[in-house]
Short mmCIF file of C-alpha atoms in Angstrom, two decimals:
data_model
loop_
_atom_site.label_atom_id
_atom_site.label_comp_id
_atom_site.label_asym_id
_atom_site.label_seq_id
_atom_site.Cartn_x
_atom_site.Cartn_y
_atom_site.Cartn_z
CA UNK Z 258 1.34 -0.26 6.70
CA UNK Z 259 1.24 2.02 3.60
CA UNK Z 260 -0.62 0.46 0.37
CA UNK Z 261 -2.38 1.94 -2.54
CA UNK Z 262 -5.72 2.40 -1.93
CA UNK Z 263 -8.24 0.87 0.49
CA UNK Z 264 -9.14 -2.12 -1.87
CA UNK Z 265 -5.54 -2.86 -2.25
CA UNK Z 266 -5.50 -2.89 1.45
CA UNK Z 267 -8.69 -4.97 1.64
CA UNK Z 268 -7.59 -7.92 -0.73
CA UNK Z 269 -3.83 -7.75 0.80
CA UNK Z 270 -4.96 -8.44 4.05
CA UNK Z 271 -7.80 -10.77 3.66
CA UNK Z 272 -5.99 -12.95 1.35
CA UNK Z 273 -3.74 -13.23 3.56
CA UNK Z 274 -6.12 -13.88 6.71
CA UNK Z 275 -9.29 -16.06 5.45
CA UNK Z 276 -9.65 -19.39 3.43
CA UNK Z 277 -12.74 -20.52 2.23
CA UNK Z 278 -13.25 -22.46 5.14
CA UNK Z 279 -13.21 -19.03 7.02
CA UNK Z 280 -16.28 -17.55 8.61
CA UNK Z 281 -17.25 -13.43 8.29
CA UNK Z 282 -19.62 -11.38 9.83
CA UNK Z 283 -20.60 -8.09 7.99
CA UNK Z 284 -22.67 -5.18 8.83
CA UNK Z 285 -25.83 -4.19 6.34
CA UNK Z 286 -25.70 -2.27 4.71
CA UNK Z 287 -21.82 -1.42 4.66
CA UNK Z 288 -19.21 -0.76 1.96
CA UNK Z 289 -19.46 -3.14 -0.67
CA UNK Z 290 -15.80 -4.16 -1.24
CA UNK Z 291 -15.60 -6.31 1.58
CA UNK Z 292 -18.21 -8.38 0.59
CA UNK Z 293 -16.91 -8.68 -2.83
CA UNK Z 294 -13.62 -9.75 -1.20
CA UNK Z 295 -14.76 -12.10 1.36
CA UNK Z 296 -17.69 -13.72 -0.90
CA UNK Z 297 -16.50 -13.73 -4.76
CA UNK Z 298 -12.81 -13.88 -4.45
CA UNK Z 299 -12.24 -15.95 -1.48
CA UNK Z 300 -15.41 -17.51 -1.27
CA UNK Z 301 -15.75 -16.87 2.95
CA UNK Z 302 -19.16 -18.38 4.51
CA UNK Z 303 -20.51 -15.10 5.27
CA UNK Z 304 -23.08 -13.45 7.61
CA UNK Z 305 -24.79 -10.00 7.70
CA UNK Z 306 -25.75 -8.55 10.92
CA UNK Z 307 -28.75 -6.18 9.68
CA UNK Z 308 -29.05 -2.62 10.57
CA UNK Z 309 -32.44 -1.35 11.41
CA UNK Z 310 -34.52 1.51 10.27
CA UNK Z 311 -36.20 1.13 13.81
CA UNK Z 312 -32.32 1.78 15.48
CA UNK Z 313 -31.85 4.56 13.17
CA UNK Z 314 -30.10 2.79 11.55
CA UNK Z 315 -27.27 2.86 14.05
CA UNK Z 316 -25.34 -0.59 15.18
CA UNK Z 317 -26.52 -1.70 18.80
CA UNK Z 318 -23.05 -2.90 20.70
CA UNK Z 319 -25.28 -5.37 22.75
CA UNK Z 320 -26.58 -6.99 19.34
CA UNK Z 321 -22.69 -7.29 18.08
CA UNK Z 322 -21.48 -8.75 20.80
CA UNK Z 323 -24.41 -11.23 20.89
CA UNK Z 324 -23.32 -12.36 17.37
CA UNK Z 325 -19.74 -12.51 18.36
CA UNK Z 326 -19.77 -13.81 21.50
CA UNK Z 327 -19.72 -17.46 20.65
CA UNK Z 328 -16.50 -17.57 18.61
CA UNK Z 329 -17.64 -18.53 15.44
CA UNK Z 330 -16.46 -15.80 13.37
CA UNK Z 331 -12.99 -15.70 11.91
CA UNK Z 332 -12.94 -11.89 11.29
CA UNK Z 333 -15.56 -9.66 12.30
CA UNK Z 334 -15.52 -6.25 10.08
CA UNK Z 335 -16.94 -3.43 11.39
CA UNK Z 336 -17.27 0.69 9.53
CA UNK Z 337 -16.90 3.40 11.79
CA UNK Z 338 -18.63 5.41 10.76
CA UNK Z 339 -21.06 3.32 8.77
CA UNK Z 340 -20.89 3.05 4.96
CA UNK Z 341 -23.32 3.85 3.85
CA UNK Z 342 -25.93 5.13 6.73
CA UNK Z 343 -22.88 7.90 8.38
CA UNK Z 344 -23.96 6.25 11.98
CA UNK Z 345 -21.25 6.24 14.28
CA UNK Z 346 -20.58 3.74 17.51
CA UNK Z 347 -17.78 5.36 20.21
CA UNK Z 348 -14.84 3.66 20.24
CA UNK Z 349 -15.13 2.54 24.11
CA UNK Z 350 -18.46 0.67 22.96
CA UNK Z 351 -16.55 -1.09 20.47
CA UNK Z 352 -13.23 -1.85 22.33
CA UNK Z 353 -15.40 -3.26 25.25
CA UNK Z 354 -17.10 -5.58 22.25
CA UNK Z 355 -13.92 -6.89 21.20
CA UNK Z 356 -12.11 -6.91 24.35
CA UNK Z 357 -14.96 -9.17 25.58
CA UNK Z 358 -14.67 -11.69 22.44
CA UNK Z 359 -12.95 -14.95 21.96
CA UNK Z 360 -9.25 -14.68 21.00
CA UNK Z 361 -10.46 -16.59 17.74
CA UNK Z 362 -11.99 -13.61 15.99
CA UNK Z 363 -10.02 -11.10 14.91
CA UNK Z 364 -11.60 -7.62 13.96
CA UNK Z 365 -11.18 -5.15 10.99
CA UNK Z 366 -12.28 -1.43 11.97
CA UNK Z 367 -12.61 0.74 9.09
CA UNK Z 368 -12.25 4.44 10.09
CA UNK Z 369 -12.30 6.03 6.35
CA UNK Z 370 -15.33 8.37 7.49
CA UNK Z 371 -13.83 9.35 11.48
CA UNK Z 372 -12.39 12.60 10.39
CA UNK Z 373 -16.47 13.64 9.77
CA UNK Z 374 -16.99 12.92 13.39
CA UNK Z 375 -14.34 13.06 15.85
CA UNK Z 376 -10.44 11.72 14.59
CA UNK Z 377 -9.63 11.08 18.31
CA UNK Z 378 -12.11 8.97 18.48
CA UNK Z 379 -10.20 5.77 17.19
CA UNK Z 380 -9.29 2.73 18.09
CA UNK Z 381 -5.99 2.84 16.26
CA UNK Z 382 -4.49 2.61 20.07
CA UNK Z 383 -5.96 -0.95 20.46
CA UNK Z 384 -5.32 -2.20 16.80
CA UNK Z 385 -1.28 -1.10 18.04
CA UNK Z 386 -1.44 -3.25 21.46
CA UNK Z 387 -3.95 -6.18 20.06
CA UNK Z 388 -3.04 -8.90 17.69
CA UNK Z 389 -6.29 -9.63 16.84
CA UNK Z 390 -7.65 -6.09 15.66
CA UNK Z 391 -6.44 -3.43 12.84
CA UNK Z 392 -7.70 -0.46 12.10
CA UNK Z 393 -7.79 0.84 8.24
CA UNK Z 394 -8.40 4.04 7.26
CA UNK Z 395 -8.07 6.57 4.19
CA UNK Z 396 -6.66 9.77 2.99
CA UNK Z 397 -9.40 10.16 0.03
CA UNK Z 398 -11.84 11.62 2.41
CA UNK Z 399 -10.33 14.20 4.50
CA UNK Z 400 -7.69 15.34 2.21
CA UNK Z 401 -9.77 14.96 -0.90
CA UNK Z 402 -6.75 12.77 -2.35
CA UNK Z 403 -8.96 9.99 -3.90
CA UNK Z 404 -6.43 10.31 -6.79
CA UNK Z 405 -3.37 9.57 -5.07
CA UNK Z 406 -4.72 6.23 -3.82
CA UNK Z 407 -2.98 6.16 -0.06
CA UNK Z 408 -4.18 3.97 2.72
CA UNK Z 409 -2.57 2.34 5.63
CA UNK Z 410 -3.44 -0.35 8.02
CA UNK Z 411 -3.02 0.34 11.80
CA UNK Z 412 -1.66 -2.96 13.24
CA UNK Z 413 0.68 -4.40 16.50
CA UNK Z 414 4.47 -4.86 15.23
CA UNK Z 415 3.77 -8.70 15.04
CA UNK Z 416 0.84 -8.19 12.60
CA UNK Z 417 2.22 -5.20 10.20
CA UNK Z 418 5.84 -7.31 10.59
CA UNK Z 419 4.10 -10.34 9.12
CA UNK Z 420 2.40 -8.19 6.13
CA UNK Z 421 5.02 -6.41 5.58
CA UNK Z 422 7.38 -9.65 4.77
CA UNK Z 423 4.70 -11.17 2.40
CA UNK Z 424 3.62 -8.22 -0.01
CA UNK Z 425 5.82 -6.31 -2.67
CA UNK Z 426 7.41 -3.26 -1.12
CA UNK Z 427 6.86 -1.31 -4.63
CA UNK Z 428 3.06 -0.87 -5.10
CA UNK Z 429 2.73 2.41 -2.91
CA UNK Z 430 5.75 3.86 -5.14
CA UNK Z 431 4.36 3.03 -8.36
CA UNK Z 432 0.99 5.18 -6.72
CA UNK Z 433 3.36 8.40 -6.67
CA UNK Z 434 3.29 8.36 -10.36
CA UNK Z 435 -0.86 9.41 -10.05
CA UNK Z 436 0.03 12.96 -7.78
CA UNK Z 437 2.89 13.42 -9.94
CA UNK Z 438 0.70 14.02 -12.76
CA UNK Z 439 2.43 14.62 -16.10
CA UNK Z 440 5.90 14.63 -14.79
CA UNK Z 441 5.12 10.93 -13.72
CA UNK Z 442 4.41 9.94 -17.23
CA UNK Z 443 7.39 12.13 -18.88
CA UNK Z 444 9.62 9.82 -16.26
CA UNK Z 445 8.23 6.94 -17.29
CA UNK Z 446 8.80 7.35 -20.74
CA UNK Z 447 12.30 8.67 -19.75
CA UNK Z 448 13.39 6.05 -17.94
CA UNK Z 449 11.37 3.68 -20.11
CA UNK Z 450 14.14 4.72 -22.86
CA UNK Z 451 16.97 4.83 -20.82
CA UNK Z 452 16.62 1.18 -19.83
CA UNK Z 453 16.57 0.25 -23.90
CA UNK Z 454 18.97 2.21 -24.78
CA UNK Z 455 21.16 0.96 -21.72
CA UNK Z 456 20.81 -2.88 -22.82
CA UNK Z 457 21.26 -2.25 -26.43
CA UNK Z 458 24.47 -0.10 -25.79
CA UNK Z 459 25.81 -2.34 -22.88
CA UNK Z 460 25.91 -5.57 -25.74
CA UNK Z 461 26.85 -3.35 -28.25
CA UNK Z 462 30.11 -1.65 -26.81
CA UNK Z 463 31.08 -3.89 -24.46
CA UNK Z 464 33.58 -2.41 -22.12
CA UNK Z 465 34.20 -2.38 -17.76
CA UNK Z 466 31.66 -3.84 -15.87
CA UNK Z 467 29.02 -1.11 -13.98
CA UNK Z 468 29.19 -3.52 -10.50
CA UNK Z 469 29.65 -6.92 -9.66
CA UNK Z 470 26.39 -7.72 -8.49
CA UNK Z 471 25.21 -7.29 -12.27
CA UNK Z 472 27.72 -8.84 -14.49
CA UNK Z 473 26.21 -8.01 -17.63
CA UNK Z 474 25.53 -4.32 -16.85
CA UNK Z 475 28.37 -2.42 -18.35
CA UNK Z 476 29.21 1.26 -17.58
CA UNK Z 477 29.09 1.76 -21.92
CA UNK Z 478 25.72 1.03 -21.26
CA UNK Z 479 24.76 2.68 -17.94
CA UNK Z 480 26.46 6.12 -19.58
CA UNK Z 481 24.61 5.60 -22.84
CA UNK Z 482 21.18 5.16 -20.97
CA UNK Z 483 21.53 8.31 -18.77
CA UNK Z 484 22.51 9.95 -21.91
CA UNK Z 485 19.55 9.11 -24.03
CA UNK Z 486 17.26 9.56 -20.95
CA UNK Z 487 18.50 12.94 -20.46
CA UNK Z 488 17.84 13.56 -24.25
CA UNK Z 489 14.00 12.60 -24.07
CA UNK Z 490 13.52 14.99 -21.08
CA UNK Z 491 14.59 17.34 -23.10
CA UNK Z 492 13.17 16.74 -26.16
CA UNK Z 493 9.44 16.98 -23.98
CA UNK Z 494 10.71 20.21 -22.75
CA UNK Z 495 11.05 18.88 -19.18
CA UNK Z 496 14.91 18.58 -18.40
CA UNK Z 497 15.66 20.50 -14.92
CA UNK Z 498 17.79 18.79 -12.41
CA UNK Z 499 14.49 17.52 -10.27
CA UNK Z 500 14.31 15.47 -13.49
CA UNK Z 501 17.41 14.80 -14.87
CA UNK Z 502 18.45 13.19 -11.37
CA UNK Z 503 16.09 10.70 -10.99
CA UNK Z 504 16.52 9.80 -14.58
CA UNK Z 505 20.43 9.32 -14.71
CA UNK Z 506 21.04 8.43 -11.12
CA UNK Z 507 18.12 6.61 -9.73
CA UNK Z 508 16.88 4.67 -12.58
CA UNK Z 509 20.49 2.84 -12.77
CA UNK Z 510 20.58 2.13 -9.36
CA UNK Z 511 17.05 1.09 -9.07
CA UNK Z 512 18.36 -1.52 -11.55
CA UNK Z 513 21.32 -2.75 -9.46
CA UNK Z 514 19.24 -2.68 -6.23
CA UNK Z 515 16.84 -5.64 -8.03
CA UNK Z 516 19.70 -7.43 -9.02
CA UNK Z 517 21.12 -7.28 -5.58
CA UNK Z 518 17.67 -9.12 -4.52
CA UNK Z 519 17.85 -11.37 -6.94
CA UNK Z 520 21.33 -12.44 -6.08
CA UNK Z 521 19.84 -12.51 -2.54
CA UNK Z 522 17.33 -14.86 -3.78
CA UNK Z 523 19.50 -17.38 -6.28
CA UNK Z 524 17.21 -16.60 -9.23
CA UNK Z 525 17.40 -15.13 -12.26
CA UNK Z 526 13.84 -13.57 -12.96
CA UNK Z 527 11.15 -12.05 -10.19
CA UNK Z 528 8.08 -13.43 -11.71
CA UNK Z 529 6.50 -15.14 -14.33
CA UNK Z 530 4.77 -12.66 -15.63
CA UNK Z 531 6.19 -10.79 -19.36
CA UNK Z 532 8.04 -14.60 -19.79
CA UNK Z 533 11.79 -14.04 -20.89
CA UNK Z 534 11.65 -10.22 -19.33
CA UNK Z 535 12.70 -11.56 -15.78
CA UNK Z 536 9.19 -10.62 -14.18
CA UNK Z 537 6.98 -7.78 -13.73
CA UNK Z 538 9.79 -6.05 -11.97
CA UNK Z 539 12.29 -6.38 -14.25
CA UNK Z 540 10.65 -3.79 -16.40
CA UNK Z 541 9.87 -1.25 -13.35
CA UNK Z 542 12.85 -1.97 -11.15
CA UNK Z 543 14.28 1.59 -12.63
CA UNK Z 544 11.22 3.56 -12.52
CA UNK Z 545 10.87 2.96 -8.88
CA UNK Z 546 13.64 4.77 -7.82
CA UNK Z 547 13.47 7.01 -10.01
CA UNK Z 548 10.20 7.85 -9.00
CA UNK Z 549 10.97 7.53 -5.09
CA UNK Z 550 14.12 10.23 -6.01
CA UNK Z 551 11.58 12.78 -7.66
CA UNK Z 552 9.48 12.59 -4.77
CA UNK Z 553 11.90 13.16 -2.87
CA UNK Z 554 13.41 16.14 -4.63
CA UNK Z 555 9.87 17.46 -5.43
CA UNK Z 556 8.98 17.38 -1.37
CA UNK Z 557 12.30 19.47 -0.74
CA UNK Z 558 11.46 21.65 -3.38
CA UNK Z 559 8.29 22.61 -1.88
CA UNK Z 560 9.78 23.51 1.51
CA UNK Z 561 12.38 26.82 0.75
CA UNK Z 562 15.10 26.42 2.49
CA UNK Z 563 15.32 23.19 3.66
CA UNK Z 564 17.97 22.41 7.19
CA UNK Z 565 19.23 18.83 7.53
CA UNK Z 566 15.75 17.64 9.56
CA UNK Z 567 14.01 18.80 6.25
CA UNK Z 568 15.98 16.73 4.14
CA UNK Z 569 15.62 13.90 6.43
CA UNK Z 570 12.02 14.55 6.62
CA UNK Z 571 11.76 14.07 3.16
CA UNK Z 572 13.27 10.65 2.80
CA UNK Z 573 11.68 9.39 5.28
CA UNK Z 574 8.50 10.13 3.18
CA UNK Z 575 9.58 9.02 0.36
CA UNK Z 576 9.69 5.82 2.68
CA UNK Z 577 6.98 5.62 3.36
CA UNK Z 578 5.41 6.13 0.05
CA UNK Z 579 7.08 3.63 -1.50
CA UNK Z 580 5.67 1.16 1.13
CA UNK Z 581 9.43 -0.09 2.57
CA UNK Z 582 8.66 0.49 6.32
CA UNK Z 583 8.72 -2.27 7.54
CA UNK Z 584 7.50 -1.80 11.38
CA UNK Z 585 5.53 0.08 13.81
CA UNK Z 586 1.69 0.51 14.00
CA UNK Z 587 1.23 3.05 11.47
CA UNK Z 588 1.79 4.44 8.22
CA UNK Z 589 -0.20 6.32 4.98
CA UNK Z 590 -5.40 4.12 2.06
#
């Protein structure tokens, strides 16, 4: 499961998982987000189980499985390798910890720091066969892509099924627009414009309807959006096809494809958030993809000469990306 950033990961899930009535067990010292998260936000009872300076610091399997053992914990969440001490447990110490502990509990193994000490060393295998555990991991440490905000959750298909139906599909697009740099904020603007001059021009002229699952859209409108959209690309110096595609093409049909949920749904707006806008995604419905079509053009770009399995590669990451898989036991924190 693909989300934007560890802490968007972390309060996804958890919400999700605890109640205040809900009972966690924490390593410390360890990375500070999931005891905001637990403590402050949800307001979990939680415990600590101390690391030692005696132990090196270094988490003693016997101790953890001592605290576990009895089944009152919830979710037990363990960093491996330890934030902030760099002490790593093997994996078969851990899985024979959690294999050992009451069905109850389930277990959160964050992995951000493995690639520093051995990557096969992982118990993404279990987190795909057991219910009860996930594994979450990062690409800001390895890859140096802190700015790009990608994370994913290892999970069973039961598990990343269930997340997946419950959380917007369109947060990991809207993180493309960060490695996109300045061409991410030219197509916002672009498409930003597009979409005004679309309505205004739609009520204005009049004229055949764009589709039936949108009424109100008119192609008058569609044509003058694309139009004035292709204008501002220009007029920022940045019209090229990679650009000028996503603009005319995707941003209408990112349109229809919310109003083809919404029909789904029997309501009018997504949200209540911008009141008499429709929602939050009512303004962005566009930008996502047209920002899931650059991505896609922009990874083809990058690889000359791309066969049919390139171009297929490339949607498929764009897929990903944009956080619409919606199964299997892996994905891009």
């Amino acid at each position: 499961m693909v989300e934007a950033g560890s802490p968007d990961l972390i309060f996804r899930a958890f919400g999700r998982w605890l109640t205040p009535g809900s009972r966690v067990l924490l390593l410390d010292p360890g990375y500070g987000e999931y005891a905001h998260v637990t403590e402050r936000v949800i307001g979990c009872r939680v415990d600590r189980l101390r690391l030692r300076r005696e132990d090196g610091w270094l988490l003693d399997p016997a101790r953890l499985a001592a605290a576990t053992g009895g089944g009152r914990y919830d979710l037990v969440v363990v960093v491996n390798p330890n934030n902030p001490t760099g002490r790593h447990v093997p994996a078969d110490a851990l899985r024979a910890v959690i294999e050992a502990s009451p069905a109850r509990t389930r277990w959160c193994i964050d992995e951000a720091y493995l690639g520093y000490v051995d990557p096969p060393d992982s118990l993404a295998s279990l987190a795909s066969a057991d219910a009860r555990v996930v594994v979450c991991t990062s690409l800001s440490k390895m890859y140096a892509l802190s700015g790009m905000r990608a994370a994913y959750l290892v999970a069973c298909p039961e598990t990343a099924g269930e997340r997946a139906r419950r959380g917007p599909v369109w947060s990991g697009v809207l993180a493309g627009l960060v490695p996109s740099g300045a061409l991410g904020l030219v197509l916002f603007v672009a498409v930003s414009v597009a979409d005004i001059v679309a309505y205004a021009a739609g009520r204005r002229l009049g004229g055949p309807r764009l589709f039936p699952l949108s009424p109100a859209k008119r192609w008058s409108g569609t044509l003058a959006g694309a139009a004035a959209g292709l204008l501002t690309l220009a007029a920022l110096s940045c019209l090229t096809w990679q650009t000028a595609v996503p603009v005319a093409l995707g941003g209408p049909l990112g349109d229809l494809l919310e109003s083809m949920v919404k029909r789904g749904a029997r309501t009018k707006d997504t949200g209540r958030w911008l009141p008499g806008s429709g929602g939050l995604l009512d303004r962005i419905d566009s930008l996502l993809v047209a920002l899931a079509v650059l991505l896609v053009l922009q990874w083809a770009r990058d690889r000359p000469g791309p066969a049919a399995g390139d171009v297929v590669d490339a949607v498929l990451f764009a897929v990903r990306v944009g956080g619409f898989r919606k199964e299997g036991c892996a994905g891009p924190r």
